[in-house]
Amino acid sequence: MKFRFAVLCALALAAACRSGRPPAGAQEAPLSALTARTNDDAMRELLARRAAFAGARSYMRVRATSNGKSQSFRAQLQVDANGRMLLTAYTPVNTSAMRLYADGDRVTLYNDLERKKQEGSAAELAKTVGFFAPSLTPAELALLIIGLPPSAAAGTFVTTPAGLASAHVGDVVITYDPPQFPPVHVVVERPGQKLEIEHLELVSSDAKVAP
């Protein structure tokens, strides 16, 4: 199903009103810009923020393209400090179309439209419905989408004093336009697949992602 692929591309908003809502009791705040003056200082600051990462939430507009066919939708991405993430895709009337939950390398896909569930590793689901970087967990890919490197050794990173300009991990290339933290526009590409993300609201959040 085309929409299924579009949702999974976000390891990823034509709606009439705002769907993103903070979890009950969560402490949230806008992400602050970097203070670095050089490219190397920016990378060190990003890694320090990754080490102190307590969680984040993004409400975003997504356009996913596979083999020349595109799908656009609004989504909410939540990732916590324990390697868990939740991506929720919304229908045009702001109901949940699909949810992708990951804890480490274990993934559960809930298709709310068809009332179906799939479970397995990221690699297993990637064989049929997934967009995953082979060397990254879904939460690590989510970190890159919000502008943070999972670790210095995870891939090849190009930085500016304002933030990441690009990241290359395995066969995945991620670019940031403009190159800044927090990011605004992020493009994730693999052969034959492209995910374009616009962060509409990106904040730090200490909410835990529940199964």
Short mmCIF file of C-alpha atoms in Angstrom, two decimals:
data_model
loop_
_atom_site.label_atom_id
_atom_site.label_comp_id
_atom_site.label_asym_id
_atom_site.label_seq_id
_atom_site.Cartn_x
_atom_site.Cartn_y
_atom_site.Cartn_z
CA MET A 1 0.00 0.00 0.00
CA LYS A 2 1.42 3.39 -1.05
CA PHE A 3 0.51 5.10 2.21
CA ARG A 4 2.24 2.36 4.21
CA PHE A 5 5.53 3.07 2.47
CA ALA A 6 5.09 6.81 2.94
CA VAL A 7 4.73 6.39 6.69
CA LEU A 8 7.71 4.09 7.04
CA CYS A 9 9.90 6.44 5.07
CA ALA A 10 10.03 8.52 8.09
CA LEU A 11 11.84 6.31 9.94
CA ALA A 12 8.21 9.87 8.67
CA LEU A 13 0.27 17.54 6.69
CA ALA A 14 -2.62 18.48 4.57
CA ALA A 15 -4.87 18.64 7.61
CA ALA A 16 -7.18 21.51 8.40
CA CYS A 17 -6.02 21.97 12.01
CA ARG A 18 -3.05 21.20 14.23
CA SER A 19 -2.62 17.53 15.19
CA GLY A 20 0.59 17.68 17.23
CA ARG A 21 -0.06 17.63 20.96
CA PRO A 22 2.48 17.14 23.77
CA PRO A 23 1.99 14.02 25.89
CA ALA A 24 0.26 14.65 29.21
CA GLY A 25 2.69 15.86 31.86
CA ALA A 26 5.61 16.26 29.47
CA GLN A 27 8.08 19.10 29.97
CA GLU A 28 8.77 20.68 26.58
CA ALA A 29 10.81 23.63 25.36
CA PRO A 30 12.05 24.97 22.03
CA LEU A 31 15.44 23.67 20.92
CA SER A 32 18.14 26.35 21.07
CA ALA A 33 20.53 27.21 18.25
CA LEU A 34 24.20 26.25 18.42
CA THR A 35 26.78 28.68 19.79
CA ALA A 36 29.75 27.25 17.85
CA ARG A 37 32.09 29.43 15.78
CA THR A 38 33.77 26.68 13.75
CA ASN A 39 32.69 23.46 12.04
CA ASP A 40 34.60 21.32 14.55
CA ASP A 41 33.11 23.21 17.49
CA ALA A 42 29.64 22.63 16.03
CA MET A 43 30.23 18.86 15.84
CA ARG A 44 31.47 18.78 19.42
CA GLU A 45 28.43 20.73 20.57
CA LEU A 46 26.06 18.44 18.68
CA LEU A 47 27.69 15.35 20.22
CA ALA A 48 27.43 16.93 23.67
CA ARG A 49 23.74 17.56 23.09
CA ARG A 50 23.34 13.98 21.93
CA ALA A 51 25.02 12.75 25.14
CA ALA A 52 22.62 14.85 27.23
CA PHE A 53 19.59 14.05 25.06
CA ALA A 54 16.39 13.61 27.08
CA GLY A 55 13.94 13.33 24.19
CA ALA A 56 12.28 15.34 21.44
CA ARG A 57 9.02 15.66 19.57
CA SER A 58 8.38 16.99 16.08
CA TYR A 59 5.17 17.79 14.26
CA MET A 60 6.03 17.78 10.58
CA ARG A 61 4.95 17.78 6.96
CA VAL A 62 6.25 14.79 4.98
CA ARG A 63 6.52 14.03 1.27
CA ALA A 64 7.68 10.50 0.46
CA THR A 65 8.67 9.42 -3.05
CA SER A 66 9.31 5.85 -4.20
CA ASN A 67 10.01 4.94 -7.81
CA GLY A 68 8.59 8.23 -9.04
CA LYS A 69 5.36 8.05 -7.02
CA SER A 70 4.81 10.51 -4.17
CA GLN A 71 2.59 10.72 -1.07
CA SER A 72 2.24 13.71 1.27
CA PHE A 73 0.94 13.64 4.82
CA ARG A 74 1.34 15.18 8.26
CA ALA A 75 3.02 13.23 11.01
CA GLN A 76 4.33 13.40 14.55
CA LEU A 77 7.70 11.96 15.52
CA GLN A 78 8.61 11.29 19.14
CA VAL A 79 11.95 9.87 20.31
CA ASP A 80 13.15 9.41 23.88
CA ALA A 81 16.49 8.93 25.63
CA ASN A 82 16.06 5.14 25.88
CA GLY A 83 16.22 4.34 22.17
CA ARG A 84 12.46 4.26 21.62
CA MET A 85 10.57 6.15 18.95
CA LEU A 86 7.01 6.56 17.73
CA LEU A 87 5.99 7.92 14.35
CA THR A 88 2.29 8.66 13.88
CA ALA A 89 0.90 9.52 10.44
CA TYR A 90 -2.37 11.39 10.23
CA THR A 91 -5.23 11.27 7.75
CA PRO A 92 -6.51 14.56 6.24
CA VAL A 93 -9.13 14.67 9.02
CA ASN A 94 -6.46 14.33 11.75
CA THR A 95 -7.14 10.74 12.78
CA SER A 96 -4.31 8.24 13.09
CA ALA A 97 -3.63 6.40 9.84
CA MET A 98 -0.61 4.44 10.97
CA ARG A 99 1.85 4.22 13.89
CA LEU A 100 5.40 2.95 13.78
CA TYR A 101 6.84 2.07 17.19
CA ALA A 102 10.46 0.99 17.67
CA ASP A 103 12.39 -0.07 20.76
CA GLY A 104 16.01 -0.54 19.75
CA ASP A 105 15.92 -2.74 16.65
CA ARG A 106 12.45 -4.17 17.36
CA VAL A 107 9.66 -2.58 15.34
CA THR A 108 5.87 -2.74 15.55
CA LEU A 109 3.77 -1.28 12.76
CA TYR A 110 0.12 -0.51 13.47
CA ASN A 111 -2.00 0.08 10.37
CA ASP A 112 -4.96 1.88 11.90
CA LEU A 113 -6.80 2.13 8.57
CA GLU A 114 -6.72 -1.61 7.93
CA ARG A 115 -6.58 -2.62 11.62
CA LYS A 116 -3.47 -4.72 11.11
CA LYS A 117 -0.23 -5.11 13.02
CA GLN A 118 3.24 -6.27 11.98
CA GLU A 119 6.20 -6.99 14.24
CA GLY A 120 9.84 -7.81 13.64
CA SER A 121 13.30 -6.34 13.40
CA ALA A 122 13.96 -3.24 11.34
CA ALA A 123 15.82 -5.39 8.82
CA GLU A 124 12.91 -7.85 8.55
CA LEU A 125 10.31 -5.16 7.96
CA ALA A 126 12.62 -3.33 5.57
CA LYS A 127 12.38 -6.29 3.19
CA THR A 128 8.73 -5.54 2.49
CA VAL A 129 7.55 -2.18 3.83
CA GLY A 130 10.47 -0.32 5.36
CA PHE A 131 12.81 2.57 4.94
CA PHE A 132 15.64 1.88 7.39
CA ALA A 133 19.38 2.51 7.38
CA PRO A 134 21.09 -0.89 7.77
CA SER A 135 23.60 0.43 10.31
CA LEU A 136 21.14 2.51 12.36
CA THR A 137 18.24 1.71 14.63
CA PRO A 138 14.98 3.56 13.86
CA ALA A 139 15.59 5.85 16.85
CA GLU A 140 19.08 6.72 15.57
CA LEU A 141 17.60 7.61 12.19
CA ALA A 142 15.02 9.72 14.04
CA LEU A 143 17.87 11.55 15.80
CA LEU A 144 19.37 12.43 12.43
CA ILE A 145 15.99 13.71 11.25
CA ILE A 146 15.95 16.13 14.20
CA GLY A 147 19.55 17.17 13.50
CA LEU A 148 21.62 15.16 15.98
CA PRO A 149 24.33 12.63 15.05
CA PRO A 150 23.80 9.29 16.84
CA SER A 151 27.58 9.15 17.43
CA ALA A 152 30.75 10.46 15.81
CA ALA A 153 31.45 7.01 14.34
CA ALA A 154 27.97 6.39 12.94
CA GLY A 155 28.76 7.86 9.52
CA THR A 156 30.27 10.79 7.64
CA PHE A 157 29.06 14.22 8.71
CA VAL A 158 29.52 17.66 7.18
CA THR A 159 28.94 20.52 9.59
CA THR A 160 28.77 24.29 9.54
CA PRO A 161 28.98 26.45 12.67
CA ALA A 162 25.16 26.51 12.68
CA GLY A 163 24.64 22.73 12.48
CA LEU A 164 24.71 19.70 10.19
CA ALA A 165 24.82 20.27 6.46
CA SER A 166 24.71 16.57 5.53
CA ALA A 167 25.12 13.04 6.86
CA HIS A 168 26.06 9.90 4.96
CA VAL A 169 25.34 6.56 6.68
CA GLY A 170 25.56 3.41 4.58
CA ASP A 171 23.42 4.03 1.50
CA VAL A 172 21.44 6.79 3.21
CA VAL A 173 22.20 10.44 2.51
CA ILE A 174 20.60 13.16 4.64
CA THR A 175 20.80 16.85 3.78
CA TYR A 176 19.69 19.86 5.81
CA ASP A 177 18.47 23.09 4.20
CA PRO A 178 19.53 25.43 5.58
CA PRO A 179 22.39 23.71 7.46
CA GLN A 180 21.39 24.60 11.01
CA PHE A 181 20.23 23.25 14.34
CA PRO A 182 17.38 22.87 14.97
CA PRO A 183 16.72 21.86 11.35
CA VAL A 184 13.82 23.11 9.26
CA HIS A 185 13.95 21.12 6.01
CA VAL A 186 15.48 17.63 5.93
CA VAL A 187 15.81 15.32 2.94
CA VAL A 188 16.52 11.60 3.42
CA GLU A 189 17.50 9.67 0.29
CA ARG A 190 18.25 6.07 -0.61
CA PRO A 191 18.37 4.54 -4.11
CA GLY A 192 14.89 4.96 -5.59
CA GLN A 193 13.49 6.51 -2.39
CA LYS A 194 13.26 10.07 -1.11
CA LEU A 195 11.78 11.53 2.05
CA GLU A 196 11.29 15.30 2.33
CA ILE A 197 10.49 16.62 5.80
CA GLU A 198 9.51 20.08 6.98
CA HIS A 199 9.59 20.49 10.76
CA LEU A 200 6.60 22.61 11.75
CA GLU A 201 7.19 22.30 15.49
CA LEU A 202 10.36 20.73 16.90
CA VAL A 203 10.85 20.80 20.68
CA SER A 204 12.73 19.00 23.42
CA SER A 205 10.43 16.67 25.36
CA ASP A 206 11.11 14.45 28.37
CA ALA A 207 8.07 12.28 27.62
CA LYS A 208 8.79 8.55 27.50
CA VAL A 209 7.66 6.65 24.43
CA ALA A 210 5.33 3.92 25.69
CA PRO A 211 4.83 0.61 23.84
#
